Coordinates of C-alpha atoms in Angstrom, one line a residue:
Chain U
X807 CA -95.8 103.8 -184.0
X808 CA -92.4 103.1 -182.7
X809 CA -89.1 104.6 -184.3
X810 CA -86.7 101.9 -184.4
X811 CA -84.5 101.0 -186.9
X812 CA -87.8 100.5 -189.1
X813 CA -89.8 102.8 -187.5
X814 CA -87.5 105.2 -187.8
X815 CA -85.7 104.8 -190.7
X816 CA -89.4 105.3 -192.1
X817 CA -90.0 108.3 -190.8
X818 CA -86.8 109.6 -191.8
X819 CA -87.6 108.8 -195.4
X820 CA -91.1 110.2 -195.4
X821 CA -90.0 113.3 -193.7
X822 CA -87.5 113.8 -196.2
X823 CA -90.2 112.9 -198.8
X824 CA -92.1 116.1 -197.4
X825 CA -94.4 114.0 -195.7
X826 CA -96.2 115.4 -192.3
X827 CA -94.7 112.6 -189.8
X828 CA -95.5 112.0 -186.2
X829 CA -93.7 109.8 -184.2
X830 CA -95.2 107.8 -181.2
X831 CA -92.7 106.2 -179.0
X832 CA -93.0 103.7 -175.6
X833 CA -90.2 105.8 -173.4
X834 CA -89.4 109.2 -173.2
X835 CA -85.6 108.8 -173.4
X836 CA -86.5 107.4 -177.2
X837 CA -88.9 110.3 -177.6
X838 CA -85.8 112.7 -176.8
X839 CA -83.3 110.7 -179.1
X840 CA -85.8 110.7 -182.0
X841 CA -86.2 114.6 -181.8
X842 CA -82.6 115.3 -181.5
X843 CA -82.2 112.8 -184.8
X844 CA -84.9 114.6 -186.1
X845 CA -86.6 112.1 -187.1
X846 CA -90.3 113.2 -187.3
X847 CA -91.9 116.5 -187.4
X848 CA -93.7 115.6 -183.8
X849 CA -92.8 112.3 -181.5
X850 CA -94.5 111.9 -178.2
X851 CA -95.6 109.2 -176.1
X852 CA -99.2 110.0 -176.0
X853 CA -101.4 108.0 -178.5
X854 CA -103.8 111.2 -178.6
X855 CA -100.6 112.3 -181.2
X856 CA -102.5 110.2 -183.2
X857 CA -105.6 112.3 -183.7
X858 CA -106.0 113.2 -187.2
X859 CA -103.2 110.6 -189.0
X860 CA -104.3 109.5 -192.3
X861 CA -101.9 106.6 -192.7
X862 CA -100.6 104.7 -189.3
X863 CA -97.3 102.4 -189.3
X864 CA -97.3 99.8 -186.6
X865 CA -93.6 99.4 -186.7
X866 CA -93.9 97.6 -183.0
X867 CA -91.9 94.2 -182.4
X868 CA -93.4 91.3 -183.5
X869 CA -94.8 90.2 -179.6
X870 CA -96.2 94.0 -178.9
X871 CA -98.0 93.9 -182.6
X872 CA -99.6 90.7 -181.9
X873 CA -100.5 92.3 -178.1
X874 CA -101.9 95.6 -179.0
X875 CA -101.6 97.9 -176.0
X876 CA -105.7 99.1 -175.4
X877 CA -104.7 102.4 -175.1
X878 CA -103.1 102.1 -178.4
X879 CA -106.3 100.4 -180.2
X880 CA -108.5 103.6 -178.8
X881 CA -106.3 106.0 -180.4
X882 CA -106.4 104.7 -183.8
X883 CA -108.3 107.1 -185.7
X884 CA -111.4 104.7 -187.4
X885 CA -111.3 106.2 -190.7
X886 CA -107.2 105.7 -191.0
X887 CA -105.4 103.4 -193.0
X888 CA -103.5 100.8 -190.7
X889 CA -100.4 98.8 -191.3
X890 CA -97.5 96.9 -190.2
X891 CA -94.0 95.8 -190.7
X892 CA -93.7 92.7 -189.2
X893 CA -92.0 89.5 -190.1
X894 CA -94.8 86.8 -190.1
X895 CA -98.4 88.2 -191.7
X896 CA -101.5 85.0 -190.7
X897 CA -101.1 86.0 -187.2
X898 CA -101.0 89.8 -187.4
X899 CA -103.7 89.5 -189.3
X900 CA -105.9 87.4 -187.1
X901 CA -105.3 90.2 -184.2
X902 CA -105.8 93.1 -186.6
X903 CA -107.9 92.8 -188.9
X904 CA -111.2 92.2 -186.6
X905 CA -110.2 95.5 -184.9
X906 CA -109.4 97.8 -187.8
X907 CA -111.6 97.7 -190.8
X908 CA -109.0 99.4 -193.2
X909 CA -105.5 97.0 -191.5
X910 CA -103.6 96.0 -194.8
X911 CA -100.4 94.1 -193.1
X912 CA -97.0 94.3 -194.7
X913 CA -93.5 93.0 -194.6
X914 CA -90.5 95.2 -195.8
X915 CA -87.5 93.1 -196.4
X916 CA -84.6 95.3 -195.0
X917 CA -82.8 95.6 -192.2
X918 CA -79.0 96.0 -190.9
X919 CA -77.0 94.7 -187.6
X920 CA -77.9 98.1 -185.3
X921 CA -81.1 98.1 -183.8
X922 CA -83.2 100.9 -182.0
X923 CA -83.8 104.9 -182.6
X924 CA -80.3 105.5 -183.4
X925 CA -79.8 103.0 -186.2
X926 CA -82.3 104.8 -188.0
X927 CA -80.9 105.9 -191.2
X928 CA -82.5 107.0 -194.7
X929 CA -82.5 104.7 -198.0
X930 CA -82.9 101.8 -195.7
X931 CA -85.8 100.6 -198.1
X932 CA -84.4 101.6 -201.3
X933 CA -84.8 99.0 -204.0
X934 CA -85.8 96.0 -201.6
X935 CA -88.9 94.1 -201.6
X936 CA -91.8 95.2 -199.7
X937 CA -94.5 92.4 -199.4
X938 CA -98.3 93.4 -199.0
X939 CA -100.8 90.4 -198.4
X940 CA -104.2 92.4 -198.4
X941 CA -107.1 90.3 -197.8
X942 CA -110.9 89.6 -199.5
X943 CA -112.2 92.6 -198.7
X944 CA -109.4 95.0 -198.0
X945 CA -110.4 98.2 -199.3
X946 CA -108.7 99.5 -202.4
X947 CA -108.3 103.1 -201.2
X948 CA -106.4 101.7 -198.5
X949 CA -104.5 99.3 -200.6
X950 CA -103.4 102.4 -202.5
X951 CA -102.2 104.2 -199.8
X952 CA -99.9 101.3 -198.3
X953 CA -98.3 101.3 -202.0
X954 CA -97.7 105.2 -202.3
X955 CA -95.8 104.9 -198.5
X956 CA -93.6 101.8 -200.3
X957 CA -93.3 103.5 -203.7
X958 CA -91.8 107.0 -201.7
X959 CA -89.5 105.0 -199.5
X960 CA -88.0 103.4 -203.1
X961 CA -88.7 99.8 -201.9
X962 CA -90.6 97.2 -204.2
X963 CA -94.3 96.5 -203.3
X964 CA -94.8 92.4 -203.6
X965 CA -98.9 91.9 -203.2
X966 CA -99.0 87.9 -201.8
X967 CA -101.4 85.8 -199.8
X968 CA -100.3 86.0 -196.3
X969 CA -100.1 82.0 -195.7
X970 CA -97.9 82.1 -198.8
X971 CA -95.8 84.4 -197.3
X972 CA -95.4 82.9 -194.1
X973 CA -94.5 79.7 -195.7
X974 CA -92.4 82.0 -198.3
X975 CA -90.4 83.6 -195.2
X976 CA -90.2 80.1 -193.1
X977 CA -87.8 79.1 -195.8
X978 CA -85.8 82.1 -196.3
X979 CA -85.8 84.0 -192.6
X980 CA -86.7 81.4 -190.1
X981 CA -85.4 77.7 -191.0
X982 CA -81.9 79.3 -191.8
X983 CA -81.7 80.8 -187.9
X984 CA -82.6 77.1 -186.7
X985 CA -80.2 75.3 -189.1
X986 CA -77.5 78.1 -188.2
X987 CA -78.4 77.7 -184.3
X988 CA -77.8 73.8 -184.4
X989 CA -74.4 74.1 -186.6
X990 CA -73.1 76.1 -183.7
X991 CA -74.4 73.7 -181.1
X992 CA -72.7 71.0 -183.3
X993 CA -69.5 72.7 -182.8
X994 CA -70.1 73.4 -179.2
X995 CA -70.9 69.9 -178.6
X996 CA -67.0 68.3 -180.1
X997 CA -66.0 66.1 -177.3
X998 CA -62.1 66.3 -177.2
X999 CA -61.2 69.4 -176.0
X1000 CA -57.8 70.1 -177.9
X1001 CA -60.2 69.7 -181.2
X1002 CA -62.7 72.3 -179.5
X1003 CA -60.2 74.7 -179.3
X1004 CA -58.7 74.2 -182.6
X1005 CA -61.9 75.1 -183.7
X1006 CA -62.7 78.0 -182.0
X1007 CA -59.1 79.5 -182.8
X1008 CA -59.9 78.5 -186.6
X1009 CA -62.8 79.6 -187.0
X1010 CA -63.3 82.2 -190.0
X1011 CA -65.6 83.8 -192.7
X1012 CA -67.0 80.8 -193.4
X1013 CA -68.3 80.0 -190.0
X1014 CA -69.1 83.3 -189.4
X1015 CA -71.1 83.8 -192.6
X1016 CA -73.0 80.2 -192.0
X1017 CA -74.1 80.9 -188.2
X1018 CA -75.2 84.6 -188.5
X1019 CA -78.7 84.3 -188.3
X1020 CA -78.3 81.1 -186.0
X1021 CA -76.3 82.7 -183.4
X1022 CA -78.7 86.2 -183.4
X1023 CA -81.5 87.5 -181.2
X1024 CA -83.0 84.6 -179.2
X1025 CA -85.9 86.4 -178.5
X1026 CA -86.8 87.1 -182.2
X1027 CA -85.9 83.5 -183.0
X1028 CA -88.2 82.0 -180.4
X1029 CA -90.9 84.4 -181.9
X1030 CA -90.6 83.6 -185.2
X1031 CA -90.7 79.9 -184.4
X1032 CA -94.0 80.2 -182.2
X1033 CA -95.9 82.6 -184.8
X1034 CA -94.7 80.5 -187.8
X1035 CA -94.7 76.9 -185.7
X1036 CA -96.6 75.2 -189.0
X1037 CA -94.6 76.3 -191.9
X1038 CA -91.4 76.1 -190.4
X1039 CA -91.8 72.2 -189.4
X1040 CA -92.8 71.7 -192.7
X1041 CA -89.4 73.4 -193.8
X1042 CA -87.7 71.2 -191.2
X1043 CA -89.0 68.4 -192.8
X1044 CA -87.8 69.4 -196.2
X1045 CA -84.5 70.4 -194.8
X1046 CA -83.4 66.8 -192.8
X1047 CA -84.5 65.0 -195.8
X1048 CA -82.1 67.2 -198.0
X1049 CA -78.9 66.6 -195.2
X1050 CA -79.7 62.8 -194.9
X1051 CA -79.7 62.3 -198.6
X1052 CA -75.9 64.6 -198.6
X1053 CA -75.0 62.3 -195.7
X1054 CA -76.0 59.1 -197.4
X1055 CA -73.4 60.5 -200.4
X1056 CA -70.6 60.9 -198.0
X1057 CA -70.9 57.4 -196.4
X1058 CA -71.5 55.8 -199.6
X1059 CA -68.7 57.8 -201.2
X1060 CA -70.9 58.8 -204.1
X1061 CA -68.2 62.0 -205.1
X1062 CA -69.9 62.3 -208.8
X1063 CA -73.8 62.3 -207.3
X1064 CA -72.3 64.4 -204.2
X1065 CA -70.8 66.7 -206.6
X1066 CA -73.9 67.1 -208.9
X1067 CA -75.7 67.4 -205.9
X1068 CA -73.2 70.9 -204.9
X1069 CA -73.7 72.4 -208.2
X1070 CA -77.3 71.8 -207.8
X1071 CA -76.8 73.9 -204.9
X1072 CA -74.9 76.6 -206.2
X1073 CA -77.5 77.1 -209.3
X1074 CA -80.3 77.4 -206.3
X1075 CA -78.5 80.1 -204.7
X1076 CA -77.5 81.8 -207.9
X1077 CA -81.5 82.2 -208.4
X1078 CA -82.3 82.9 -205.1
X1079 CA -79.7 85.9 -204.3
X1080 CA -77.6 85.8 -207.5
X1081 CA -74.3 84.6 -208.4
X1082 CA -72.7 83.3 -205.6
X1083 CA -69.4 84.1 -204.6
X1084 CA -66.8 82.1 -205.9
X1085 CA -64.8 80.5 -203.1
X1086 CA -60.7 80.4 -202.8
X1087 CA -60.2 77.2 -204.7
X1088 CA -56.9 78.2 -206.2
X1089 CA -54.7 76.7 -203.7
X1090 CA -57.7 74.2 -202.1
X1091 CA -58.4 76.9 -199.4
X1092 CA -61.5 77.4 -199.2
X1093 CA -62.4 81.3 -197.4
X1094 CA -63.3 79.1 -194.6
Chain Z
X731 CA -45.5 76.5 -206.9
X732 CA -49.2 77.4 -207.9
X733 CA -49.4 81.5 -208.1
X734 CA -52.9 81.3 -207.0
X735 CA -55.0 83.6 -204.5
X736 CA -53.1 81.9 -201.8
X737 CA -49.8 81.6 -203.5
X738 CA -50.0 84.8 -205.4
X739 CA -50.6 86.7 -202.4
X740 CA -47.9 84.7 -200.4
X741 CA -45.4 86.0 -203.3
X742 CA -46.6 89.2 -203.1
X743 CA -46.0 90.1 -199.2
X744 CA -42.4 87.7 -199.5
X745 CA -41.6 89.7 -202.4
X746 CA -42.6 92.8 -200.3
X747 CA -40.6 91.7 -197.2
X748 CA -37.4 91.1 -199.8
X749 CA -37.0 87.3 -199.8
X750 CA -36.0 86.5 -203.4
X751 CA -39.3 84.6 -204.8
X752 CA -39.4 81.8 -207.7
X753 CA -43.0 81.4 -209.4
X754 CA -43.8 78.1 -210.8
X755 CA -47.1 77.8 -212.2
X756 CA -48.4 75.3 -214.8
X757 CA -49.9 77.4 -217.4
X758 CA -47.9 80.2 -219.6
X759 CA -50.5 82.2 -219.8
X760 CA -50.5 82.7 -215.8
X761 CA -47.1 83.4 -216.1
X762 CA -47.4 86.1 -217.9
X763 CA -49.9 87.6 -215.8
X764 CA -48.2 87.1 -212.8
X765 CA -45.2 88.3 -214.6
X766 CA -46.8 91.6 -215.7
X767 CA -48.4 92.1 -211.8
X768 CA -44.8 91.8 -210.4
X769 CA -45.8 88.7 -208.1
X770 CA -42.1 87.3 -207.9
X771 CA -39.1 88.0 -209.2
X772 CA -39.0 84.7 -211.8
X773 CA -42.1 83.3 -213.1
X774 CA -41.7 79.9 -215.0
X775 CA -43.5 76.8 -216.1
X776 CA -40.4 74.7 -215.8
X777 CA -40.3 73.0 -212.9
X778 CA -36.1 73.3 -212.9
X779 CA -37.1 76.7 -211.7
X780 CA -36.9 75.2 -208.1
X781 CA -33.3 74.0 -208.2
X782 CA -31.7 75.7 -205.4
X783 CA -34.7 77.3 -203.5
X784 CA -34.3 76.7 -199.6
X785 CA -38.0 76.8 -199.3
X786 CA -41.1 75.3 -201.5
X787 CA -44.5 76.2 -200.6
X788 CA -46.9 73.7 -202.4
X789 CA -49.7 76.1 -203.1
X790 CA -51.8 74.0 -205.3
X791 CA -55.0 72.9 -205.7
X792 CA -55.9 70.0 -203.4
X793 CA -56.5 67.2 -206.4
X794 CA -53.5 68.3 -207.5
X795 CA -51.7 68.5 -204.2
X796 CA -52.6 64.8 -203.1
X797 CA -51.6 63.2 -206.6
X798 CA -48.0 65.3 -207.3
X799 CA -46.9 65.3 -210.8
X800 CA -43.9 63.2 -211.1
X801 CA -41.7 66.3 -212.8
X802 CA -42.8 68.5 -210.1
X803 CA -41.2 65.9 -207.6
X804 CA -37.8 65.2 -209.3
X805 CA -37.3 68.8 -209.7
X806 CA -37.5 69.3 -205.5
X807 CA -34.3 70.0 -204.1
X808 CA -34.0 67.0 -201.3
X809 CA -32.4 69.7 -199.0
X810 CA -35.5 71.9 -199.6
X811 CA -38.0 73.0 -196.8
X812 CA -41.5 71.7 -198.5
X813 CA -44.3 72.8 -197.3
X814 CA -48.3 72.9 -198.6
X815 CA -51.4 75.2 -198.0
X816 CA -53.9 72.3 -198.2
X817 CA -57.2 72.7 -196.3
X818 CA -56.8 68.7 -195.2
X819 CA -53.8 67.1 -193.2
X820 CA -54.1 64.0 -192.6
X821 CA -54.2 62.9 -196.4
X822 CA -51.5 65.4 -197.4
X823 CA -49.1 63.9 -194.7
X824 CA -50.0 60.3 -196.0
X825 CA -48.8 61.3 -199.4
X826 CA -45.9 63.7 -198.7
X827 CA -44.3 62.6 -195.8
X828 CA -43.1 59.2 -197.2
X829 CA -41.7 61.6 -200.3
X830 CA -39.8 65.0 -198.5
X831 CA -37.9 64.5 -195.7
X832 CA -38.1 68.1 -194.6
X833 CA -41.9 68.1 -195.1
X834 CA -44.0 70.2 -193.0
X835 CA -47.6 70.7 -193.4
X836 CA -49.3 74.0 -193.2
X837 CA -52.9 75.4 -193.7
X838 CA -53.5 79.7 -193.7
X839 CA -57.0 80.1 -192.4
X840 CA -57.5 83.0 -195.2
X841 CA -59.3 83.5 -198.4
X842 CA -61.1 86.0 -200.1
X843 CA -64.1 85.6 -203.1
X844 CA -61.8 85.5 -205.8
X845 CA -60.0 83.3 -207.1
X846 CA -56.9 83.0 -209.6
X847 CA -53.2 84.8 -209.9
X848 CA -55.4 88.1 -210.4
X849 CA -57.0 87.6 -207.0
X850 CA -53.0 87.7 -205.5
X851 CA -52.7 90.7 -202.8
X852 CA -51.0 92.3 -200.3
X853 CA -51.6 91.3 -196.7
X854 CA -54.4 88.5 -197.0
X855 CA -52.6 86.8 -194.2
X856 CA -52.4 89.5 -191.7
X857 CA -53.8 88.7 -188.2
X858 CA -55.0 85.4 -190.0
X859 CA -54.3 81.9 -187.8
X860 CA -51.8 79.4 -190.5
X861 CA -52.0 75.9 -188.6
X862 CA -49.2 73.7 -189.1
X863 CA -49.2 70.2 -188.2
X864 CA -45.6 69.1 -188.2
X865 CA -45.4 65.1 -187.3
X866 CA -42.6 63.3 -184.8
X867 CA -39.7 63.5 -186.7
X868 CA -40.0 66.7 -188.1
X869 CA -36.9 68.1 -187.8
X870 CA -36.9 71.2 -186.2
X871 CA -35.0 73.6 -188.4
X872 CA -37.2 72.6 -190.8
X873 CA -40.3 73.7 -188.7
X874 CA -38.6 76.9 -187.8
X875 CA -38.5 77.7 -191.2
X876 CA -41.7 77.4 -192.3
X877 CA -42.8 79.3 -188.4
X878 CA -40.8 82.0 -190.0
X879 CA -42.8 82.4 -193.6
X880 CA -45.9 82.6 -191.5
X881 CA -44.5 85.4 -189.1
X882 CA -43.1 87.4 -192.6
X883 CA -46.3 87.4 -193.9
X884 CA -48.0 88.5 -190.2
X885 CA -50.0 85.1 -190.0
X886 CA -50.7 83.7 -186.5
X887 CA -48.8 80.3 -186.3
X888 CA -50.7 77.7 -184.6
X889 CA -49.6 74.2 -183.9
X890 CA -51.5 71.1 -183.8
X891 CA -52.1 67.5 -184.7
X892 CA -53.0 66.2 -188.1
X893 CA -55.8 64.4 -186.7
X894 CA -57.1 67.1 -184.4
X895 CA -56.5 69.7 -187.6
X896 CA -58.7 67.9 -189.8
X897 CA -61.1 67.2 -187.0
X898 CA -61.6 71.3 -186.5
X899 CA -62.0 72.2 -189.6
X900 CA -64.6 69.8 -190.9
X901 CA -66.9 71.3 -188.2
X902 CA -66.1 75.1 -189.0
X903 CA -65.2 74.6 -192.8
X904 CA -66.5 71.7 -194.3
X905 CA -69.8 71.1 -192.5
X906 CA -71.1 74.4 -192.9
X907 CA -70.7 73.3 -196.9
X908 CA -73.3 70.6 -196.6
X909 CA -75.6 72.7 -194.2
X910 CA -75.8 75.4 -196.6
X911 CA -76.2 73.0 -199.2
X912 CA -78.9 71.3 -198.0
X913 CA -80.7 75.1 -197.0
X914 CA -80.9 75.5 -200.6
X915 CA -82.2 72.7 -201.6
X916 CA -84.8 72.5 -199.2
X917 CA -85.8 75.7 -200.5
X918 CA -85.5 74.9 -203.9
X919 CA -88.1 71.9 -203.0
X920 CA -91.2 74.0 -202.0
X921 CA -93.9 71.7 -204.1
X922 CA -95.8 75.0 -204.4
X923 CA -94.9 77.0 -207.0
X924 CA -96.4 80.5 -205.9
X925 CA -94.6 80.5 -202.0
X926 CA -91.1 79.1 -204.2
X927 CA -91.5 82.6 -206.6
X928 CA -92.2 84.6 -203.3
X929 CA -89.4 82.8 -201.2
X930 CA -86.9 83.6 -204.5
X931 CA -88.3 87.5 -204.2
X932 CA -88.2 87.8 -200.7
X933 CA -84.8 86.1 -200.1
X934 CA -81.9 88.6 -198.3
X935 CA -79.0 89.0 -196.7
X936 CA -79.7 86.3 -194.1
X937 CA -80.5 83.6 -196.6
X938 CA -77.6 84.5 -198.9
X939 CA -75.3 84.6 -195.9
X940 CA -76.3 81.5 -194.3
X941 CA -75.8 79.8 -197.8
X942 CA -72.9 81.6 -199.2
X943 CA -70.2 78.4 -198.6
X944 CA -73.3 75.5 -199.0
X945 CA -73.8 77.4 -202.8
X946 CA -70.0 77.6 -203.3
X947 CA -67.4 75.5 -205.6
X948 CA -68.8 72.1 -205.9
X949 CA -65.4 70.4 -206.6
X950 CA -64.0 71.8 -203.7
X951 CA -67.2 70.6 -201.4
X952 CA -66.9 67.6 -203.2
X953 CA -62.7 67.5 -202.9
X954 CA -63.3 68.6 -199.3
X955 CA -66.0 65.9 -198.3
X956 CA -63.7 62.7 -199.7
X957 CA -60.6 63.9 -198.4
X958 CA -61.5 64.6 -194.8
X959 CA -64.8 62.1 -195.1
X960 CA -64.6 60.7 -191.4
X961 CA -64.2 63.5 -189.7
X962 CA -67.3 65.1 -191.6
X963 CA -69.2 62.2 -190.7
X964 CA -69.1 62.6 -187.1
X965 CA -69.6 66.0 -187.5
X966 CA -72.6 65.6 -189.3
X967 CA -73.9 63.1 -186.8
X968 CA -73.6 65.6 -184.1
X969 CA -75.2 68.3 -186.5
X970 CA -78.7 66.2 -187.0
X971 CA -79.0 65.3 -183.0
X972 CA -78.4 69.1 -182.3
X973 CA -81.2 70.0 -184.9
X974 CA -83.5 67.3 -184.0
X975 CA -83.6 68.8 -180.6
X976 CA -84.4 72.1 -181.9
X977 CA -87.1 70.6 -184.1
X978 CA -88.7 68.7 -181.2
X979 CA -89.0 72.0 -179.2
X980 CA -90.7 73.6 -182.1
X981 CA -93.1 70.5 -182.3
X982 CA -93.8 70.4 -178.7
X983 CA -94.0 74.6 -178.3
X984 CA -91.3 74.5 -175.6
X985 CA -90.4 77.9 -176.3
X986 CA -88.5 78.7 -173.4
X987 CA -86.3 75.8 -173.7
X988 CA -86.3 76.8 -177.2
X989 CA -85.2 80.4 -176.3
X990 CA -82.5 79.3 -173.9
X991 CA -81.1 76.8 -176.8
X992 CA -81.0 80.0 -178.8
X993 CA -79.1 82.2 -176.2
X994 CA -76.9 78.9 -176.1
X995 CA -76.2 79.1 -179.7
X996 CA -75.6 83.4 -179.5
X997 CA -73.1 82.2 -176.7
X998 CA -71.2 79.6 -178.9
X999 CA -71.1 82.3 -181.6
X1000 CA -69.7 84.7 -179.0
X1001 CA -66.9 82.4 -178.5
X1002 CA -66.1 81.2 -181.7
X1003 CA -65.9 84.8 -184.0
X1004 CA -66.8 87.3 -181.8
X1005 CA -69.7 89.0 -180.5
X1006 CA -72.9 88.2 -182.5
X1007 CA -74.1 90.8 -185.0
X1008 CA -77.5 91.9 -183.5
X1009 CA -80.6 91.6 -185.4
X1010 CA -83.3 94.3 -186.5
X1011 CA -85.3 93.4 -183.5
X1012 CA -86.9 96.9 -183.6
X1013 CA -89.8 96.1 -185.6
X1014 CA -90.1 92.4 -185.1
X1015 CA -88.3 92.4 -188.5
X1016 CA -85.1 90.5 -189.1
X1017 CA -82.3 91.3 -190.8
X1018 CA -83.8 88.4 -193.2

C-alpha cells in the first residue's frame, strides 16, 4: 500500500525476488508510473486488489498510517499479516494494533534524497537495519513472515520494544532535524548584514553537511515532533545541557577540557556510524 | 611553505599552470613524498629555500601559523608577497602584519576528508570562494598578486573585513563544530542502556551527516574555538535562543508555528548552499 520510494523500492525487490506483488496506489497518474516502472505484477487504486494478499505493507506517510482511510481498513483481508514502515512505532501501534489482530509494525532504516514512485530503485534495503517491535501477544507466524520480507530485501531485522525505539530514533532522526533547523535560524538571525552575506557566500560542506536534516521536509519534521513529542524533549533536554557545558568551556577558556571534550565527541561518532572523517587540518582549513 | 592538503594542492594546480613552485615543509620524510608525487619543482626542509621567491603562501597549520618559527621568518624575502590560508583573520593579522610589510591575508573556503601531502590534488579550488582580508595599507600590488594566485588556481576571490571574516565563518564553520559535538554527546548520554545499543544500530546517514564536523579533529575545534572565541560566543548565544524557541513549540504542541519555523529553516538552507535535498517523505520514513 503505496509505492513510493519505500513502497516501491519494496516491491521492486520482492518482485525481483519472485514474489507475487500487488501494488495499491492513491492516484491513478502513480498507478500508471508504477506499471510503466514495472514495479509490481498488478497496481490499482481499488483496495478490493487486496483480496487474497497474504502479507500487506502499509508503506503510507506517517499522517495517512496513523489516519487509516475506512475504505482501506475493510479491505484488509482478516487472516493477513499487516505491517508498516514508518518512522515512529508507540503511535502506529496504538491505531493498529486494535484493528488488526496479526499488525507487527516496523521501521526500515533507508532512504535517499528522491521521493515518490520514481525514486524507486532496487537494493534500497540491502544490508541496513530493519527494526521490528512486535508486541505481547503478536503472533509468531506473523512475526515470521515480517522477517522473511526483511531477510529477502537483504536488510537486517532489529526486534526492539517500540517505546525503546521511539526514544532510540528521537536521538538519531528527530533531535538532529531540530538542532540542524535552529543552526540555520542562528545564521539567519546575524544582525549586520555585510557579515550575513559573507556567510551565505562562504558557506560550504560543512554547513551543508551540519543543516541537512534541519533544513528538510517541514511537514515530516512537524510530524515527527508531534508523534514523538515525549522522547524528543527528553533529547532536548539532554542536548542543551551538553551545548551549555561546551559554552561554559569557551567562556572560561578551558582549551584542555574543551579539547577532551572534542575527542569525546569524535570517539561517540566513531561508535555510532564509524570512523569519522578526518577533517583538512593540514593547513588549519577545516572542509568547512 | 606547509605541502599539506591545502598547500599540496595549491602546488599542484601552480605547478600545472607553469609558475616555478618552491616546497618548504618541515619534515624530510614529506619531502620525499612530495618530491616523488611531483608537487613542486624543489622540495626542501631549509628554509633558505625561500630566498628569492616573489610570493609565500603560509600554508601551515594554524598553531603553527599564529606562533612563526623564528628561522622561518629570517628566511622571508622582505620584498616577498606573504600570504596565509588560515581559517581565522583577525588573530593572523595581529601576528603577521606587525612582521611583513606585504602581508595579505587569505582563507580558500575548500577542503576535502584527507588530510596530509598525499591528500594534495588537482583542482580542489575550482569554483571554491578564497576570502582575503587585506587591511588599510595594504599595498595594492601586493593584493593584486595574491587576487591573481586565487584566479590561477580557478578560486572565487572575495573581499572582506577581518572582523566580518571571522564573524561568518564561526557561524557556518566553527559553530556547527560545537552543535555536532554536543548531538553526540547527548546521544552518548541516554541513561538507558537498551535505547543507547538501539540508537548506535539504528544510527544513518542523517545522524552521521549532521555530526560529521561536531565528531571531527579535536585540536582543530579546539584551535578554532580559542582563536576566534568572541565571535563563537555570539554565535552560540543566538544558536540557544533560536533552539529554545523550537523547543517551546514542541512543549506547547504549536505545530503549525512549528511547521512554518521549519519551512523558515528549508528557506535559510535554500539560500545559504542551494536547494535542500528532499527527504524520503514517501513512507513517513526519513532519510534518517
Amino acid at each position: 500500500v503505496g509505492l513510493g520510494l519505500i513502497g516501491g523500492s519494496l516491491a521492486r525487490d520482492l518482485t525481483e525476488a519472485g514474489w507475487t506483488v500487488r501494488g495499491l496506489v492513491h492516484r491513478e497518474s502513480t498507478a500508471r508510473q508504477a506499471r510503466e516502472l514495472g514495479l509490481a505484477d498488478v497496481v490499482a487504486t481499488d483496495p478490493a486488489i487486496l483480496a487474497g494478499c497474504e502479507l500487506v505493507v502499509l508503506a503510507l506517510p506517517l499522517d495517512r498510517l496513523l489516519a487509516p482511510a475506512p475504505d482501506l481498513l475493510a479491505a484488509l483481508p482478516p487472516g493477513a499479516v499487516v505491517t508498516d514502515v514508518g518512522s515512529v512505532k508507540g503511535p502506529v501501534l496504538r491505531v493498529w494494533q486494535p484493528r488488526h489482530r496479526r499488525f507487527v509494525a516496523g521501521h526500515p532504516m533507508a532512504g535517499a534524497t528522491d521521493v515518490g514512485v520514481a525514486a524507486a530503485r532496487a537494493g534500497l534495503f540491502r544490508g541496513r537495519p530493519w527494526a521490528l517491535t512486535p508486541v505481547a501477544g503478536t503472533d509468531e507466524a506473523a512475526i515470521r513472515t515480517v522477517r522473511c520480507l526483511v531477510d529477502t530485501v537483504g536488510a537486517h531485522p532489529l526486534m526492539a520494544g517500540a517505546e525503546d525505539h521511539d526514544r532510540a530514533v528521537a536521538l538519531i532522526s528527530h533531535l538532529p532535524v531540530l538542532v540542524g533547523a535552529a543552526l540555520l535560524q542562528a545564521a539567519d538571525g546575524e544582525p549586520e548584514a555585510e557579515v550575513a552575506a559573507l556567510a551565505r557566500r562562504l558557506a560550504s560542506s560543512g554547513f551543508a553537511d551540519t543543516t541537512r536534516v534541519g533544513g528538510g521536509n517541514p511537514e515530516l519534521g512537524t510530524l515527527m515532533a508531534r508523534t514523538n513529542r515525549g522522547a524528543l524533549l527528553h533529547g532536548l533536554a539532554r542536548y542543551r545541557r551538553s551545548l551549555e557545558d561546551l559554552e561554559a568551556m569557551v567562556r572560561e577558556e578551558d582549551w584542555p577540557r574543551l579539547q577532551a571534550s572534542l575527542e569525546g565527541s569524535r570517539a561517540v561518532r566513531d561508535r555510532y556510524v564509524g570512523a569519522s572523517s578526518p577533517q583538512a587540518t593540514g593547513s588549519g582549513n577545516p572542509r568547512s
